[in-house]
Short mmCIF file of C-alpha atoms in Angstrom, two decimals:
data_model
loop_
_atom_site.label_atom_id
_atom_site.label_comp_id
_atom_site.label_asym_id
_atom_site.label_seq_id
_atom_site.Cartn_x
_atom_site.Cartn_y
_atom_site.Cartn_z
CA MET A 1175 -12.61 -16.91 25.38
CA SER A 1176 -14.79 -16.52 21.68
CA SER A 1177 -12.68 -15.57 18.80
CA VAL A 1178 -13.23 -12.38 18.29
CA GLY A 1179 -11.89 -11.07 21.77
CA SER A 1180 -8.87 -13.48 20.87
CA THR A 1181 -8.11 -12.15 17.38
CA PHE A 1182 -9.01 -8.14 19.02
CA LEU A 1183 -5.88 -9.17 21.90
CA LYS A 1184 -3.75 -10.44 18.55
CA ARG A 1185 -4.33 -7.75 16.78
CA ALA A 1186 -3.80 -4.72 19.70
CA LEU A 1187 -0.24 -6.65 21.50
CA LEU A 1188 0.65 -6.54 17.02
CA PHE A 1189 -0.17 -3.15 17.01
CA LEU A 1190 0.87 -2.79 20.48
CA VAL A 1191 4.63 -4.40 19.82
CA PHE A 1192 4.49 -2.46 15.28
CA GLY A 1193 4.75 0.66 16.87
CA PHE A 1194 6.96 0.60 20.01
CA VAL A 1195 9.27 -1.30 17.83
CA ASN A 1196 8.95 0.73 14.74
CA ALA A 1197 9.68 3.56 17.24
CA ALA A 1198 12.75 3.01 17.95
CA ILE A 1199 14.12 2.57 13.94
CA PHE A 1200 12.48 6.38 13.92
CA THR A 1201 14.38 7.30 16.41
CA LEU A 1202 17.40 5.59 15.00
CA ILE A 1203 17.41 7.23 11.75
CA GLU A 1204 16.27 10.49 13.13
CA ARG A 1205 17.81 11.72 16.46
CA ARG A 1206 19.50 14.53 16.35
CA GLY A 1207 23.08 14.75 17.98
CA GLU A 1208 22.11 18.10 19.76
CA ASN A 1209 18.86 18.77 20.85
CA TYR A 1210 16.96 21.01 19.31
CA LYS A 1211 17.36 23.45 23.06
CA THR A 1212 20.74 22.89 22.42
CA THR A 1213 20.37 23.94 19.39
CA SER A 1214 18.21 27.31 20.06
CA ASP A 1215 19.80 28.50 23.11
CA ARG A 1216 23.13 28.66 21.27
CA MET A 1217 21.50 30.68 18.10
CA LEU A 1218 19.81 32.37 21.00
CA ASP A 1219 22.42 32.89 23.25
CA GLN A 1220 24.98 34.01 19.76
CA LEU A 1221 22.48 36.55 19.14
CA ARG A 1222 22.98 38.33 21.95
CA LYS A 1223 26.33 38.28 21.78
CA ASN A 1224 26.00 39.95 18.40
CA PHE A 1225 23.49 42.47 19.54
CA THR A 1226 25.24 43.95 22.93
CA LYS A 1227 28.35 44.41 20.62
CA HIS A 1228 26.28 47.59 18.86
CA HIS A 1229 23.32 48.04 21.71
CA ASN A 1230 22.99 48.33 25.21
CA PHE A 1231 20.23 45.40 25.87
CA SER A 1232 19.83 43.88 29.48
CA ASP A 1233 19.55 40.38 29.27
CA GLU A 1234 15.75 40.96 29.97
CA GLU A 1235 15.09 43.07 27.56
CA PHE A 1236 16.83 40.76 24.84
CA GLU A 1237 14.30 37.96 25.86
CA TYR A 1238 11.68 40.51 25.86
CA PHE A 1239 13.15 41.31 22.05
CA THR A 1240 12.94 37.84 21.09
CA MET A 1241 9.66 36.48 22.39
CA ALA A 1242 8.29 39.48 20.77
CA SER A 1243 9.72 38.86 16.98
CA TYR A 1244 8.93 35.68 17.93
CA ASN A 1245 4.94 36.24 18.31
CA ALA A 1246 5.50 38.94 15.35
CA VAL A 1247 6.61 36.47 12.54
CA ARG A 1248 4.48 33.98 14.52
CA THR A 1249 1.93 35.99 13.79
CA GLY A 1250 2.43 36.47 10.63
CA LEU A 1251 2.57 33.27 8.81
CA SER A 1252 -0.96 32.90 10.52
CA LEU A 1253 -3.36 31.78 7.95
CA ASP A 1254 -6.78 34.56 8.06
CA TRP A 1255 -9.74 32.83 7.88
CA THR A 1256 -11.27 33.55 4.10
CA TYR A 1257 -14.23 31.19 2.12
CA PHE A 1258 -11.66 28.65 0.52
CA ARG A 1259 -8.94 28.84 2.96
CA ALA A 1260 -12.58 27.26 4.61
CA VAL A 1261 -13.34 25.14 2.35
CA ASP A 1262 -9.88 23.41 3.03
CA PHE A 1263 -10.35 23.01 5.88
CA THR A 1264 -13.81 21.67 5.38
CA TYR A 1265 -11.81 18.92 3.32
CA THR A 1266 -8.94 18.46 5.23
CA ALA A 1267 -11.29 17.80 8.94
CA MET A 1268 -13.96 15.92 7.20
CA THR A 1269 -10.70 13.58 5.79
CA THR A 1270 -9.01 13.98 8.46
CA ILE A 1271 -6.10 14.33 7.47
CA GLY A 1272 -5.73 17.78 10.16
CA TYR A 1273 -2.46 19.97 8.44
CA GLY A 1274 -3.26 22.69 11.77
CA ARG A 1275 -2.62 25.40 9.91
CA LEU A 1276 -5.67 26.68 9.72
CA THR A 1277 -7.73 25.89 12.89
CA PRO A 1278 -10.62 27.61 15.03
CA ILE A 1279 -9.93 29.65 17.69
CA THR A 1280 -13.27 31.57 19.18
CA THR A 1281 -15.47 29.03 21.28
CA TYR A 1282 -17.86 29.06 18.37
CA GLY A 1283 -16.46 27.56 16.15
CA LYS A 1284 -14.27 25.57 17.50
CA LEU A 1285 -18.11 23.62 18.73
CA PHE A 1286 -19.07 24.29 14.92
CA CYS A 1287 -16.58 22.10 13.96
CA ILE A 1288 -16.93 19.20 16.71
CA VAL A 1289 -20.01 19.23 15.05
CA PHE A 1290 -18.83 19.37 11.37
CA CYS A 1291 -16.97 16.17 11.80
CA MET A 1292 -19.32 13.85 13.97
CA PHE A 1293 -21.80 14.55 10.46
CA GLY A 1294 -18.70 14.83 8.17
CA ILE A 1295 -16.28 12.58 8.49
CA PRO A 1296 -19.38 10.02 8.26
CA LEU A 1297 -19.86 11.23 5.08
CA CYS A 1298 -16.52 10.89 4.33
CA LEU A 1299 -15.89 7.81 4.36
CA LEU A 1300 -18.37 6.86 3.23
CA THR A 1301 -17.62 8.13 -0.15
CA LEU A 1302 -13.89 6.99 -0.10
CA LYS A 1303 -15.59 4.02 0.45
CA SER A 1304 -17.28 3.74 -2.25
CA ALA A 1305 -14.55 5.56 -4.24
CA GLY A 1306 -12.35 1.80 -2.84
CA GLU A 1307 -15.37 0.07 -4.49
CA LEU A 1308 -15.61 1.74 -7.63
CA ILE A 1309 -12.02 1.34 -8.09
CA SER A 1310 -11.60 -2.09 -7.05
CA ILE A 1311 -14.63 -3.31 -9.61
CA PHE A 1312 -12.69 -1.68 -12.17
CA LEU A 1313 -9.53 -3.72 -11.01
CA THR A 1314 -11.23 -6.88 -10.48
CA CYS A 1315 -12.47 -6.39 -14.56
CA VAL A 1316 -9.55 -5.63 -15.83
CA ILE A 1317 -8.11 -8.74 -14.46
CA THR A 1318 -10.49 -10.67 -15.59
CA HIS A 1319 -10.66 -9.46 -19.12
CA VAL A 1320 -7.11 -9.84 -19.84
CA GLU A 1321 -6.66 -13.52 -18.18
CA ILE A 1322 -10.33 -14.86 -19.33
CA LYS A 1323 -10.05 -12.86 -22.83
CA VAL A 1324 -6.27 -12.32 -23.40
CA LEU A 1325 -5.22 -15.96 -22.68
CA LYS A 1326 -7.49 -17.54 -22.12
CA THR A 1327 -7.62 -18.73 -18.84
CA LYS A 1328 -10.99 -20.49 -18.19
CA ARG A 1329 -10.87 -19.23 -14.55
CA VAL A 1330 -9.43 -16.65 -12.44
CA LYS A 1331 -6.49 -17.72 -9.74
CA HIS A 1332 -5.10 -15.70 -6.82
CA LEU A 1333 -7.94 -12.61 -7.62
CA GLU A 1334 -7.00 -10.94 -4.70
CA ILE A 1335 -3.74 -10.85 -4.89
CA LYS A 1336 -3.38 -9.50 -8.31
CA ARG A 1337 -5.86 -7.12 -7.55
CA ALA A 1338 -4.03 -5.90 -4.99
CA ILE A 1339 -0.89 -5.84 -6.68
CA LEU A 1340 -1.94 -3.85 -9.48
CA ALA A 1341 -4.27 -1.39 -7.17
CA PHE A 1342 -0.46 -0.77 -4.98
CA ASN A 1343 0.72 -0.69 -9.02
CA LEU A 1344 -1.79 1.84 -9.48
CA MET A 1345 -1.41 3.86 -6.46
CA ALA A 1346 2.35 4.09 -7.24
CA MET A 1347 1.64 5.90 -10.36
CA TYR A 1348 -0.77 8.07 -8.92
CA LEU A 1349 1.49 9.14 -6.16
CA SER A 1350 4.81 10.14 -8.73
CA PHE A 1351 2.23 12.56 -10.59
CA THR A 1352 1.49 14.14 -7.85
CA ALA A 1353 5.12 14.20 -6.03
CA VAL A 1354 6.24 15.89 -9.98
CA THR A 1355 3.79 18.17 -10.30
CA GLN A 1356 4.61 18.91 -7.07
CA VAL A 1357 8.46 18.80 -8.02
CA MET A 1358 7.90 21.32 -10.69
CA GLN A 1359 5.07 23.88 -8.48
CA GLU A 1360 6.73 23.29 -5.34
CA HIS A 1361 10.28 22.80 -5.83
CA TRP A 1362 9.97 20.02 -3.76
CA THR A 1363 12.64 16.89 -3.93
CA PHE A 1364 10.85 13.54 -5.00
CA VAL A 1365 11.44 12.00 -2.48
CA ASP A 1366 9.75 15.46 -0.37
CA ALA A 1367 6.95 15.14 -3.00
CA PHE A 1368 6.37 12.29 -3.36
CA TYR A 1369 6.30 11.42 0.83
CA ALA A 1370 3.95 14.51 0.82
CA SER A 1371 1.75 12.91 -1.26
CA PHE A 1372 1.38 9.73 0.41
CA VAL A 1373 1.51 11.23 3.62
CA THR A 1374 -1.44 13.25 2.49
CA PHE A 1375 -3.40 10.51 0.70
CA SER A 1376 -3.19 8.12 3.33
CA THR A 1377 -4.98 11.02 5.38
CA VAL A 1378 -2.04 11.33 7.82
CA GLY A 1379 -1.41 15.22 7.01
CA PHE A 1380 1.67 15.79 9.19
CA GLY A 1381 1.53 19.41 8.32
CA ASP A 1382 5.46 19.78 7.57
CA TYR A 1383 4.42 19.32 4.08
CA VAL A 1384 1.35 21.42 2.46
CA LEU A 1385 0.13 19.77 -1.12
CA PHE A 1386 -0.26 23.48 -3.67
CA GLU A 1387 0.99 25.36 -1.21
CA SER A 1388 2.28 28.67 -3.20
CA VAL A 1389 -1.70 28.02 -4.74
CA THR A 1390 -3.15 27.61 -0.87
CA GLY A 1391 -0.73 29.03 0.99
CA GLN A 1392 -0.76 33.08 3.20
CA GLY A 1393 -1.85 35.97 0.80
CA LYS A 1394 -3.44 32.94 -1.89
CA ASN A 1395 -6.93 33.68 -3.15
CA GLY A 1396 -6.90 35.14 -6.13
CA ALA A 1397 -8.18 33.51 -9.60
CA ALA A 1398 -5.72 30.30 -9.23
CA SER A 1399 -6.76 29.59 -6.08
CA THR A 1400 -10.48 29.48 -7.15
CA PHE A 1401 -9.50 27.59 -9.87
CA PHE A 1402 -7.74 24.80 -7.54
CA HIS A 1403 -10.60 24.05 -5.45
CA VAL A 1404 -13.31 24.66 -7.77
CA PHE A 1405 -11.29 21.69 -9.97
CA ALA A 1406 -9.59 19.44 -7.32
CA THR A 1407 -12.11 17.75 -5.83
CA PHE A 1408 -11.99 15.21 -8.03
CA PRO A 1409 -8.40 14.48 -8.42
CA ALA A 1410 -8.39 14.26 -4.64
CA LEU A 1411 -10.84 11.82 -4.34
CA PHE A 1412 -9.37 9.87 -6.19
CA GLY A 1413 -6.27 10.30 -4.62
CA LEU A 1414 -7.27 9.19 -1.45
CA GLY A 1415 -9.69 6.57 -3.05
CA ILE A 1416 -7.35 4.27 -4.30
CA VAL A 1417 -4.79 4.49 -1.42
CA ALA A 1418 -7.74 3.69 0.60
CA CYS A 1419 -8.60 0.43 -1.95
CA VAL A 1420 -4.40 -0.36 -1.71
CA ILE A 1421 -5.11 -1.22 2.10
CA ASN A 1422 -9.32 -3.10 1.64
CA CYS A 1423 -7.31 -4.94 -1.10
CA VAL A 1424 -4.24 -5.89 2.20
CA LEU A 1425 -6.74 -7.00 4.29
CA ASP A 1426 -8.86 -9.07 2.17
CA VAL A 1427 -6.02 -11.09 1.55
CA VAL A 1428 -5.46 -11.41 4.64
CA GLU A 1429 -8.48 -11.89 5.79
CA LYS A 1430 -9.20 -15.20 2.69
CA ASN A 1431 -5.31 -16.37 3.84
CA ARG A 1432 -6.77 -16.27 7.19
CA LEU A 1433 -10.07 -17.32 7.11
CA HIS A 1434 -8.15 -20.52 4.12
CA ILE A 1435 -6.03 -22.17 7.06
CA SER A 1436 -8.81 -22.29 9.66
CA ASP A 1437 -10.74 -24.21 7.00
CA GLY A 1438 -8.07 -26.40 6.45
CA ARG A 1439 -7.78 -26.77 10.51
CA PRO A 1440 -9.81 -30.67 10.71
CA GLY A 1441 -11.55 -29.16 14.21
CA ARG A 1442 -13.18 -27.07 11.86
CA ARG A 1443 -13.31 -29.93 8.74
CA LYS A 1444 -15.52 -31.40 12.07
CA ASN A 1445 -17.56 -28.63 13.00
CA GLY A 1446 -18.25 -28.36 9.23
CA GLU A 1447 -19.47 -32.02 9.76
CA LEU A 1448 -21.11 -31.81 12.74
CA VAL A 1449 -22.97 -28.99 11.16
CA LYS A 1450 -23.99 -30.89 8.50
CA LEU A 1451 -25.35 -33.98 9.67
CA LEU A 1452 -27.10 -32.20 12.92
CA SER A 1453 -29.24 -30.42 9.83
CA PHE A 1454 -29.76 -33.93 8.47
CA SER A 1455 -31.19 -34.89 11.34
CA LYS A 1456 -33.34 -32.55 12.11
CA LEU A 1457 -34.42 -33.08 7.88
CA GLU A 1458 -35.37 -36.53 8.74
CA GLU A 1459 -37.17 -35.98 12.29
CA GLY A 1460 -39.14 -33.56 11.00
CA ARG A 1461 -40.00 -36.04 7.27
CA ARG A 1462 -41.19 -38.51 10.38
CA CYS A 1463 -43.06 -35.37 11.39
CA ARG A 1464 -45.26 -34.93 8.97
CA ARG A 1465 -45.63 -38.82 7.78
CA SER A 1466 -46.50 -39.84 12.00
CA HIS A 1467 -49.49 -37.02 11.20
CA SER A 1468 -50.73 -37.69 7.52
CA VAL A 1469 -51.59 -41.04 9.29
#
């Protein structure tokens, strides 16, 4: 099996084990003593008892009433398509955040969404790649300047590790700043706001929390919403870029350590020496051929 295939199998196995193990941890932390179906049945039963005290409702009529009420409330919470909400949708789709609070309903809209994402997602990935590279270059320059100009070192050691640590700290500060704005704007707790910021900028986008919901939510189509959509693009790109930069820096550290370990194996050194010997023998053979032709 090739080295690429072997590496893929190892990483796929690690990926599967990591997912299953952490699923168990999430289950232990988040599992409720009473499941939602039981809670819903209990709440509906209590509501039915309260209604039947004052109204002559049959079970079928009560079920119809509750379903009609649920559909009416859910419809009222749904977002209408406006231009600036469509701008929200296009950016959440291109960045693969996908909150899910606004989705195409018509057949043509769904088909156009597929075509749009086929072009928009690669364009977004290229943009985020460039943003991550700019941030990485900036961090490299900062580390190099501090160590050579300030600390007077001749050579920067462990650049990848230092860049990853600096990028992580920068990400933590930016997410904290965003969280503080959400605490002030949305009145969330700091933990909820920090969690929402990371979920958004890492493009996970569960949809349980939406940044600046009070500005872009239902019924928000005024000047504040317009201002937000126009001027929030570059801060959002920076947040997406810095999270992508941290992930890339961590991958660089892992890849460099893997190459360092593989280069340190005796077999690899022998292979390298063999390549050099073969190259040298081919060079000598070529010189001999040229000498024989000249004679």
